[in-house]
CSV table of C-alpha atoms in Angstrom, one decimal:
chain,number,residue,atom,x,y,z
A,577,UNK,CA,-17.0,-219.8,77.8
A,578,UNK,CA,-18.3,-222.2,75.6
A,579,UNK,CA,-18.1,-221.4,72.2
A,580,UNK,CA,-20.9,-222.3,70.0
A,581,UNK,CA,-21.3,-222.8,66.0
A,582,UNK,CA,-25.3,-222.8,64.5
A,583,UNK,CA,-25.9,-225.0,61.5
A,584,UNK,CA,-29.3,-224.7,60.2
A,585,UNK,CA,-30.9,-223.2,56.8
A,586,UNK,CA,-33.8,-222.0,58.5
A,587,UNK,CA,-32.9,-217.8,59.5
A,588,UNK,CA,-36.1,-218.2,61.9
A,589,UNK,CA,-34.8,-221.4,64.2
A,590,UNK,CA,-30.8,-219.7,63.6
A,591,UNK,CA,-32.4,-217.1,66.0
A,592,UNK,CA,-34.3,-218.9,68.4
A,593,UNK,CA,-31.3,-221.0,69.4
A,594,UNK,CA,-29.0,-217.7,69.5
A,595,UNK,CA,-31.6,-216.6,72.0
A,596,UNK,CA,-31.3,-219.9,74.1
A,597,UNK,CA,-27.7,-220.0,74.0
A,598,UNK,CA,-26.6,-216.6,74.5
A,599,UNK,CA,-29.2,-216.2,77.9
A,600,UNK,CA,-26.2,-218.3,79.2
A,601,UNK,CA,-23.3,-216.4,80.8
A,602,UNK,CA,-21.3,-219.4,79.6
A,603,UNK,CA,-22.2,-220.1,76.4
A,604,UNK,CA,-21.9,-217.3,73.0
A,605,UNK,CA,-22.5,-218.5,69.5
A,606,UNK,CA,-19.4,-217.6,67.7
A,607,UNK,CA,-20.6,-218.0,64.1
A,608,UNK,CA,-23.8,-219.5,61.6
A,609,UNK,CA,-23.4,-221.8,58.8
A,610,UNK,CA,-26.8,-221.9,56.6
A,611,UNK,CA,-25.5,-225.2,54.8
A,612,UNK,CA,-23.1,-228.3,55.6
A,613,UNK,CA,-20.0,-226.8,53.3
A,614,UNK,CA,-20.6,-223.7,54.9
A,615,UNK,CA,-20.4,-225.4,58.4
A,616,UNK,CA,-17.2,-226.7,57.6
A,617,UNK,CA,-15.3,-223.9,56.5
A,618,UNK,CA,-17.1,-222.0,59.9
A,619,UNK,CA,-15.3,-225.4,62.1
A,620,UNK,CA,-12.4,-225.2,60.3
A,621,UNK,CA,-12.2,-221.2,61.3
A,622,UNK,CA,-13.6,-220.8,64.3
A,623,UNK,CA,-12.9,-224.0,66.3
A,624,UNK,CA,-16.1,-223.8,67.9
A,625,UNK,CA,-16.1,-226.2,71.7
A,626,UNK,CA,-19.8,-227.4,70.5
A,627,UNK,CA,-21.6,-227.4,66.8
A,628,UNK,CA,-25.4,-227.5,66.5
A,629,UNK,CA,-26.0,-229.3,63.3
A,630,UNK,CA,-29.4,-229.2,61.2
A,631,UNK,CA,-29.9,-231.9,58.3
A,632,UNK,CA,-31.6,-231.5,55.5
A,633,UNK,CA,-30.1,-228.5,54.0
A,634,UNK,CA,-29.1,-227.1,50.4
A,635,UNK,CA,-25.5,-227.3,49.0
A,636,UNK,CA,-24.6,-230.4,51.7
A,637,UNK,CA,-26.4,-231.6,54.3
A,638,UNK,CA,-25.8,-232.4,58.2
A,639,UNK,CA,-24.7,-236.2,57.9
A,640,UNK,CA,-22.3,-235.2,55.1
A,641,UNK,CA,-21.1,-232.4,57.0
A,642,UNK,CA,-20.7,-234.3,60.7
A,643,UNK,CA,-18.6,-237.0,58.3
A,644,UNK,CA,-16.0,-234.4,57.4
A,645,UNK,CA,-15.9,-232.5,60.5
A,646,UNK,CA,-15.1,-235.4,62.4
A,647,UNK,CA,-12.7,-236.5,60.1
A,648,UNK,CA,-10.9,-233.1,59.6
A,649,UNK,CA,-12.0,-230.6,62.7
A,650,UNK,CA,-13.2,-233.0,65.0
A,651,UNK,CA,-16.0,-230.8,68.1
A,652,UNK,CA,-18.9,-231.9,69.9
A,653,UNK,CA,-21.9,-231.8,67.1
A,654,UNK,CA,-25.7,-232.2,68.4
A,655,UNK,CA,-28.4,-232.8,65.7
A,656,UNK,CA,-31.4,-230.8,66.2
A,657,UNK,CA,-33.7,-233.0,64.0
A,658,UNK,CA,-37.3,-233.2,63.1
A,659,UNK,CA,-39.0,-236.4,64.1
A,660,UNK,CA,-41.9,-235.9,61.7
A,661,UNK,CA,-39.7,-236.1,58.6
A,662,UNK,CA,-38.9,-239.8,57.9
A,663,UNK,CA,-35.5,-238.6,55.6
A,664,UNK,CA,-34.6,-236.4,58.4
A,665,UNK,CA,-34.7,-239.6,61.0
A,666,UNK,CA,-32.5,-241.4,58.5
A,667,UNK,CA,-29.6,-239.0,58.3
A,668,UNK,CA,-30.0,-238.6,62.4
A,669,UNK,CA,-29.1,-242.5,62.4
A,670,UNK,CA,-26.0,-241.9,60.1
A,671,UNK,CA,-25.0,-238.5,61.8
A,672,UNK,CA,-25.0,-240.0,65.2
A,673,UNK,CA,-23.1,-243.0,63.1
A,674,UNK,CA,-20.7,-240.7,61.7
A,675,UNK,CA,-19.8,-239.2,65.7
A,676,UNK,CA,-22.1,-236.7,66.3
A,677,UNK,CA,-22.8,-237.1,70.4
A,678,UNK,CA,-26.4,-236.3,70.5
A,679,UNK,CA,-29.5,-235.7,69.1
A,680,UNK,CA,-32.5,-233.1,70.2
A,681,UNK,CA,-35.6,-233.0,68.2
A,682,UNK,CA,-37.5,-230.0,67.0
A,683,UNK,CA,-40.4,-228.1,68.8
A,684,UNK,CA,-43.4,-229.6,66.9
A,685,UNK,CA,-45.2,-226.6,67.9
A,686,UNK,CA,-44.2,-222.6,68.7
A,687,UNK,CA,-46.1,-223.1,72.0
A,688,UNK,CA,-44.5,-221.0,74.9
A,689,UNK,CA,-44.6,-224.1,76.7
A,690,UNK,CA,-43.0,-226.0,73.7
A,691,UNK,CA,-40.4,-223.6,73.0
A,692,UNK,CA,-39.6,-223.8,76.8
A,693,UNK,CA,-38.6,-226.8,77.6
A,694,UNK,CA,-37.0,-227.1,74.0
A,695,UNK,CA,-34.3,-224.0,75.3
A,696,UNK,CA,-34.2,-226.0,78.6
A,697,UNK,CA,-33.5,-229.1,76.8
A,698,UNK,CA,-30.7,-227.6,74.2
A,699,UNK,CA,-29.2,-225.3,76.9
A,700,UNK,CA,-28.6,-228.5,79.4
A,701,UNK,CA,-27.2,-230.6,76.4
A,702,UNK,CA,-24.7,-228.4,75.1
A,703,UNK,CA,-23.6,-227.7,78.3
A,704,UNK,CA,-23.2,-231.5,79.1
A,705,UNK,CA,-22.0,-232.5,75.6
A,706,UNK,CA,-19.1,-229.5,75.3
A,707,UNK,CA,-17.2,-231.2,77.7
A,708,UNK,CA,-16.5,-234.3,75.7
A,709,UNK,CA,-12.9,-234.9,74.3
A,710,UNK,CA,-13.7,-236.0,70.3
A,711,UNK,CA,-11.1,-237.5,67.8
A,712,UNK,CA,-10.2,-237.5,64.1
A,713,UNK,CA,-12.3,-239.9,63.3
A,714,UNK,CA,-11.0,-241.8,60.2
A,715,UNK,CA,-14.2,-244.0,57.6
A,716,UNK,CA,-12.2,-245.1,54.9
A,717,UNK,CA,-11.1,-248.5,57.3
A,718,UNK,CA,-13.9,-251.1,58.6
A,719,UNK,CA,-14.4,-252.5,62.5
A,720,UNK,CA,-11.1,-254.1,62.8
A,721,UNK,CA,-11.6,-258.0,62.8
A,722,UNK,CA,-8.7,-258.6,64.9
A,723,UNK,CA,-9.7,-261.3,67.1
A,724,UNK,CA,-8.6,-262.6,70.7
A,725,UNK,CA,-8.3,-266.4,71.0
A,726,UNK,CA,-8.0,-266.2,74.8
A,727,UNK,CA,-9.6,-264.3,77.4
A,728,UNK,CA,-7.4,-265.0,80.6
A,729,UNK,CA,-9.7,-263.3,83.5
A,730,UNK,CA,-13.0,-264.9,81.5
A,731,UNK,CA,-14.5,-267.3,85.2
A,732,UNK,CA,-17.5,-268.2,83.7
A,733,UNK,CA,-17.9,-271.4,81.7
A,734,UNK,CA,-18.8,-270.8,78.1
A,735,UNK,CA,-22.3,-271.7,76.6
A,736,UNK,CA,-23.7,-271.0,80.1
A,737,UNK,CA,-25.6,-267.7,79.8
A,738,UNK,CA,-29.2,-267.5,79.0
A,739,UNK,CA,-29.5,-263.7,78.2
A,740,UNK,CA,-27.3,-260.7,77.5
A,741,UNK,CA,-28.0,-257.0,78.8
A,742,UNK,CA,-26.6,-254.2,77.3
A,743,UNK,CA,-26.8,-250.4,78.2
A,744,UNK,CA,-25.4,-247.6,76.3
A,745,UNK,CA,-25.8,-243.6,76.3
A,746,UNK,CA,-23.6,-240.9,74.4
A,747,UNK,CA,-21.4,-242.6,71.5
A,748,UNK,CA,-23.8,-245.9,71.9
A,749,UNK,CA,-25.6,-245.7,68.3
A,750,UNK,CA,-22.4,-246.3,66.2
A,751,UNK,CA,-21.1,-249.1,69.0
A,752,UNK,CA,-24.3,-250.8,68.8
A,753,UNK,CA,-24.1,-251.0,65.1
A,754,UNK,CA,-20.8,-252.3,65.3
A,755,UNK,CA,-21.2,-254.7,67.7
A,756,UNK,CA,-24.7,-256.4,66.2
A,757,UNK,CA,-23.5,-256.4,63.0
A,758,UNK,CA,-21.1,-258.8,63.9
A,759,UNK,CA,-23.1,-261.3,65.4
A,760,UNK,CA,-24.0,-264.4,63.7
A,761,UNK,CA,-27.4,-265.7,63.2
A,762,UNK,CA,-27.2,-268.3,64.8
A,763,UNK,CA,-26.7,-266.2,68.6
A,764,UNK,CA,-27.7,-268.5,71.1
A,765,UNK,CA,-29.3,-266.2,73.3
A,766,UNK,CA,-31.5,-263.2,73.7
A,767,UNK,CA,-30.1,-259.5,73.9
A,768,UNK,CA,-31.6,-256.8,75.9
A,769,UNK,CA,-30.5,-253.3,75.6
A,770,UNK,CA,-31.2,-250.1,76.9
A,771,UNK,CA,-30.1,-247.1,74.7
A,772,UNK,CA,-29.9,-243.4,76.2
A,773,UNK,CA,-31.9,-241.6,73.3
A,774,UNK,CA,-33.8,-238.6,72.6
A,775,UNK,CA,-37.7,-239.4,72.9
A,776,UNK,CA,-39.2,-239.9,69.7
A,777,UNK,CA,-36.3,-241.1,67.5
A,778,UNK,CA,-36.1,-244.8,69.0
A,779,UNK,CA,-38.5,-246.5,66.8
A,780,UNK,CA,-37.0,-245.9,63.4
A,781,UNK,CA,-33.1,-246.5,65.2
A,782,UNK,CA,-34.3,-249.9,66.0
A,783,UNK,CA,-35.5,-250.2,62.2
A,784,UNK,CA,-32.4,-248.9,61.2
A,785,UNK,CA,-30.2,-251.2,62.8
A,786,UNK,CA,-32.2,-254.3,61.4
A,787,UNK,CA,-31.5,-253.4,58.4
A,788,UNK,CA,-27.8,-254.5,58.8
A,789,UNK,CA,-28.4,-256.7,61.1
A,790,UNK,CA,-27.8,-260.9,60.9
A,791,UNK,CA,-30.5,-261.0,63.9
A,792,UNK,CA,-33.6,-259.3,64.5
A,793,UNK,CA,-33.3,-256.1,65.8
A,794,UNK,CA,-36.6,-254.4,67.3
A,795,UNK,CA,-38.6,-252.4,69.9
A,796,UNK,CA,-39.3,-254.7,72.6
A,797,UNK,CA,-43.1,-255.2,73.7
A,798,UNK,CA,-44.8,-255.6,76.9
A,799,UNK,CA,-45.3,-259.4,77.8
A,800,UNK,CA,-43.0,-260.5,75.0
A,801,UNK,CA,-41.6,-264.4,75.5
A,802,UNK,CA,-37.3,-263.2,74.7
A,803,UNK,CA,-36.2,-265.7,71.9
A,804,UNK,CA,-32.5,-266.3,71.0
A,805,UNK,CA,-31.6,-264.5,67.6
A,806,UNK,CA,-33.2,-261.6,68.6
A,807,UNK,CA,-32.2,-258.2,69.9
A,808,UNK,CA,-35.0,-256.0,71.9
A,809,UNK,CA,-34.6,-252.6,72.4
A,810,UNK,CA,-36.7,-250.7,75.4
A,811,UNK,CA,-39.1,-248.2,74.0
A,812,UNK,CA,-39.5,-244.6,75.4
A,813,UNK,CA,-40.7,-243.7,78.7
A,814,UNK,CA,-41.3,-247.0,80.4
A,815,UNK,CA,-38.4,-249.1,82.3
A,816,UNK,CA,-37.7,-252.5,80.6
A,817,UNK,CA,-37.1,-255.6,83.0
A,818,UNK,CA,-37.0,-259.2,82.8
A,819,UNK,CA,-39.0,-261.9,84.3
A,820,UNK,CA,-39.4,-265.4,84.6
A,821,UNK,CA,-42.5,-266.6,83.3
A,822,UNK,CA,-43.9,-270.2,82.6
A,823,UNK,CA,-43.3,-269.6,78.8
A,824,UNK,CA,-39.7,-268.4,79.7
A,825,UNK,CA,-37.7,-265.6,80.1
A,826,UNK,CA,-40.6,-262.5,79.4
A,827,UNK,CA,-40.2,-258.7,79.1
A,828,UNK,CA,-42.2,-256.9,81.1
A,829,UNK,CA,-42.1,-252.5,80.4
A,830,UNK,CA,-43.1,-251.0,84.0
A,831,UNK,CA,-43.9,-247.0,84.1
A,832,UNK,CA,-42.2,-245.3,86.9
A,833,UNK,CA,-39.9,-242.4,87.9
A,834,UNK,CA,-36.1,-241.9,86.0
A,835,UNK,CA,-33.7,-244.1,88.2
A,836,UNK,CA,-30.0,-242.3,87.6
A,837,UNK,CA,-31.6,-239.9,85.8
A,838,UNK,CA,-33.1,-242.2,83.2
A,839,UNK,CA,-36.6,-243.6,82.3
A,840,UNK,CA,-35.9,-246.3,80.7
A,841,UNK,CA,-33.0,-246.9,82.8
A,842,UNK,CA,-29.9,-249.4,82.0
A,843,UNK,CA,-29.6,-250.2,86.3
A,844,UNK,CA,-33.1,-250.9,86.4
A,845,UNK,CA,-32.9,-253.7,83.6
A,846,UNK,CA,-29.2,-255.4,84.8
A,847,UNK,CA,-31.2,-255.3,88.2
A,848,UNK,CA,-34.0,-257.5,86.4
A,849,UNK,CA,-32.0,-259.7,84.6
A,850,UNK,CA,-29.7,-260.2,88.5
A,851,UNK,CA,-32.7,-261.2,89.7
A,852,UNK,CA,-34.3,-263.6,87.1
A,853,UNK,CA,-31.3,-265.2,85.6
A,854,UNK,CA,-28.3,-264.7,88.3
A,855,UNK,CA,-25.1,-266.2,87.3
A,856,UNK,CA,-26.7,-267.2,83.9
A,857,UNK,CA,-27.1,-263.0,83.0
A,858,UNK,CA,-24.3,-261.2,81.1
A,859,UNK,CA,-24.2,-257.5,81.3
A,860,UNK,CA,-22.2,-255.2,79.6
A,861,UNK,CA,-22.2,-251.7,79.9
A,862,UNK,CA,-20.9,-249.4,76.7
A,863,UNK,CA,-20.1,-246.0,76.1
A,864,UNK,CA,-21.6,-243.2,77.9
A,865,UNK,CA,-21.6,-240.1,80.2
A,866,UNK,CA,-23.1,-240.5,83.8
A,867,UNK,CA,-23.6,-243.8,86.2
A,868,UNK,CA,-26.2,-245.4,84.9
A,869,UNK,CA,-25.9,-249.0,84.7
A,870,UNK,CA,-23.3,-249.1,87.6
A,871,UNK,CA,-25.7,-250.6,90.1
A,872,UNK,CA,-27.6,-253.1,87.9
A,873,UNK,CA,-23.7,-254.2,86.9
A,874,UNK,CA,-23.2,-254.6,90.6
A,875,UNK,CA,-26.3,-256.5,91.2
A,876,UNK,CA,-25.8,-258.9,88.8
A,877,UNK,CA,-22.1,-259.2,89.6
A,878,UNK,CA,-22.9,-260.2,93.4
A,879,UNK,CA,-25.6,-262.6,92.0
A,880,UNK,CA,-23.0,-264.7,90.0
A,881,UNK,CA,-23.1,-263.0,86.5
A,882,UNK,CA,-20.1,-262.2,84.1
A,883,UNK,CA,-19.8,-258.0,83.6
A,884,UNK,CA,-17.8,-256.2,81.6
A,885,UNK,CA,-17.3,-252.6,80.3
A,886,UNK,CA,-16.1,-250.9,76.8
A,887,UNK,CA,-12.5,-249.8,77.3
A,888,UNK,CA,-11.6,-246.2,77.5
A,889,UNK,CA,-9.9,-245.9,74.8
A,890,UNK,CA,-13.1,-246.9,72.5
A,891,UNK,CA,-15.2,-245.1,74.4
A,892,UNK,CA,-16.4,-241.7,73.7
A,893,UNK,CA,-17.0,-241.4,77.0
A,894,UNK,CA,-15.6,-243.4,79.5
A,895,UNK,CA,-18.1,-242.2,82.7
A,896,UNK,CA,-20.7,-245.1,82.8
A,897,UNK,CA,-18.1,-247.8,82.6
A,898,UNK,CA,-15.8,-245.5,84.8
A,899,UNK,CA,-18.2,-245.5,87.6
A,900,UNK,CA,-18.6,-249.2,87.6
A,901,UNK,CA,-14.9,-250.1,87.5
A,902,UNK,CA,-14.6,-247.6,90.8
A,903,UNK,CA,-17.5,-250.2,92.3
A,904,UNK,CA,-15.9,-253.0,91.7
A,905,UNK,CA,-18.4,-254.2,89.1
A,906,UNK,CA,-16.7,-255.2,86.6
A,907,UNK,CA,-15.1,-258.3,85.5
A,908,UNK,CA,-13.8,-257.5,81.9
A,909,UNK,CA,-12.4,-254.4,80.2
A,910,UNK,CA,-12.7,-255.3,76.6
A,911,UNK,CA,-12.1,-252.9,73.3
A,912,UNK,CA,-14.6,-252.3,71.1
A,913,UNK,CA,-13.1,-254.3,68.4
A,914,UNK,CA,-13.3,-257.7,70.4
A,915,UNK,CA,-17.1,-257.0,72.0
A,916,UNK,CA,-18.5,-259.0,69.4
A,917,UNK,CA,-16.0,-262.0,69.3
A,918,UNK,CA,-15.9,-261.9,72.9
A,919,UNK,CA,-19.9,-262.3,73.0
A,920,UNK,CA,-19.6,-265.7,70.6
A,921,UNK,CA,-17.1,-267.1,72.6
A,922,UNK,CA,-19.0,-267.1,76.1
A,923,UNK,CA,-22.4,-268.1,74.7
A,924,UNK,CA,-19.7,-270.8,72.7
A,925,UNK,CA,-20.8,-270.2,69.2
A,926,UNK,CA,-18.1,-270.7,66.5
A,927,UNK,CA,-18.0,-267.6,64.1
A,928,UNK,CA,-19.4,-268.7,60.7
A,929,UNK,CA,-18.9,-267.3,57.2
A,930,UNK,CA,-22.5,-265.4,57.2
A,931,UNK,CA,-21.2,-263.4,59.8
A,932,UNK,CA,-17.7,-262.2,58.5
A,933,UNK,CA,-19.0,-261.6,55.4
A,934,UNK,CA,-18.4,-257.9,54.2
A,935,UNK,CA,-21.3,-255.5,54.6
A,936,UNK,CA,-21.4,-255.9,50.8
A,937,UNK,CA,-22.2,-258.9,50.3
A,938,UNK,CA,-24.9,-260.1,52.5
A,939,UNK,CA,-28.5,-259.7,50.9
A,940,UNK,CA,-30.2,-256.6,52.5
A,941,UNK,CA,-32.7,-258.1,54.6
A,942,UNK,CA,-35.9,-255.5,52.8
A,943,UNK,CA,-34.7,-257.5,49.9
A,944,UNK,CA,-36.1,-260.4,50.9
A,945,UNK,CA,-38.9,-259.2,52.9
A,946,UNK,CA,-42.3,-258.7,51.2
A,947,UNK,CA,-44.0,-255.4,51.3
């Protein structure tokens, strides 16, 4: 039985997803918290296997209150958000930052088809997220800088690569963050990613990483020549590959059907980027729940490229990654803490002071951006 606890302010929504939940004969909501103290006091008590967690809420809200769960009674927390409130986005960014595992949006409408595939949609993710293992997490220490000087199984000859592909799923937001935020400026080479993400929240996550970010970090656009300093994310719906074109390497966003379950799928741009750039492609496949990626790391792999996966043990889960290991994908295990260093050393780029400067003390890029 999975136990469930209901964050939300709102008595009317409290209800609807008590009706959801409890039409499952594995699932009963165990308690309701109408605020983020409230909820923790409920986590603490309870020890619920999953937490639904609203945001904007009196007393303290969601992101607040996913902080100090994770740091003191540490469960599964999915943030039912509203895509139409920009504040609302925000604190989904620093909730999912913070360690909560997924996000659902809001019905926009009380439509029986809306509220239908809502329950559908919340039912099938906290069935899916319960089963994840979650930690203490601890914010009061940084991403360790601890670096590696050598990578002994590294075959490829640095400085060679031409692009980097990237695919992450549950647990990716707060990896990504880390990761790009500790690349320098100067990057020699475009990075693609695919990002596992609730429709409608993938615009603003983009905008959010930029923020932080010593490259540019955005949505990536059909036709779009892929220029070094930059980091392109795929937009919803469509599959993002990568062509050759006579102005250089070129996105190109084709509609079709999910591929592992996915639309935008991370095997369907790894398989791209195997195509067009062979053994000058990098793939790297991050945390995440399922298999998606696996085949694209394969591809690439047989075609010459360097692979590599997020260890376990930084993983919040360890099933994309997992898959590919069992394929005989990969060619690197590498922790969290070294992704970034790892990724300077193979496109040979010396670390410079821009880029291990503290959070703190680099100028805000909206700062210098005019309005």
């Amino acid at each position: 039985m999975i136990k469930i606890l209901i964050v939300d302010d709102s008595a009317v929504e409290t209800r609807l997803f008590k009706h959801f939940l409890e039409s499952q004969p594995d699932m009963c909501v165990v308690a309701f918290a109408k605020d983020g103290a409230e909820a923790i006091e409920m986590a603490r008590r309870h020890s619920p296997d999953l937490i639904t967690m609203d945001l904007e809420m009196p007393v303290m809200d969601g992101h607040t209150a996913t902080r100090l769960i994770m740091a003191q009674c540490p469960a599964p927390i999915v943030v039912i958000s509203s895509k139409l409130n920009e504040t609302s986005k925000d604190m989904t960014y620093l909730a999912l930052e913070a360690g909560a595992v997924s996000v659902l949006a809001k019905p926009v409408n009380n439509s029986p088809d809306a509220l239908e595939a809502f329950g559908s949609q919340l039912i099938d993710t906290v069935r899916s997220m319960a089963e994840i293992k979650v930690i203490k997490r601890r914010f009061d220490k940084p991403l360790s800088s601890k670096k590696t000087s050598v990578f002994p199984g590294v075959i490829h000859t640095p400085g060679s690569f031409e692009i980097i592909g990237m695919g992450a799923s549950i647990g990716g937001p707060e990896v990504l963050k880390k990761i790009i935020s500790h690349l320098p400026p100067t990057f020699p080479v475009p990075i693609v990613i695919v990002q596992h993400m609730t429709a409608g929240f993938m615009s603003g996550f983009t905008r959010w990483l930029d923020i932080d970010s010593p490259l540019t970090v955005k949505n990536v656009e059909h036709g779009e020549v892929l220029k070094k300093g930059v980091i392109y994310f795929a937009p919803d719906h469509v599959h993002f590959t990568v062509e050759r074109t006579q102005k250089g390497l070129t996105a190109k966003l084709v509609e079709g059907n999910p591929v592992s379950g996915f639309c935008p799928s991370i095997t369907v741009l790894l398989q791209s980027i195997a195509e067009t750039s062979k053994n000058k492609g990098l793939g790297i496949l991050l945390t995440g729940m399922g298999s998606d990626g696996a085949e694209g790391l394969l591809a690439l792999k047989k075609e010459g490229g360097h692979t590599l996966v997020q260890d376990k043990k930084s993983c919040v889960v360890f099933g994309m990654g997992n898959v590919a290991q069992s394929m005989g994908a990969v060619n690197e295990v590498v922790p969290l803490h070294q992704i970034a260093q790892y990724l300077i050393k193979m496109t040979h780029q010396k670390q410079d002071k821009a880029s291990l400067a503290s959070r703190s003390q680099r100028l805000p890029k909206e700062q210098g951006r005019s309005k």
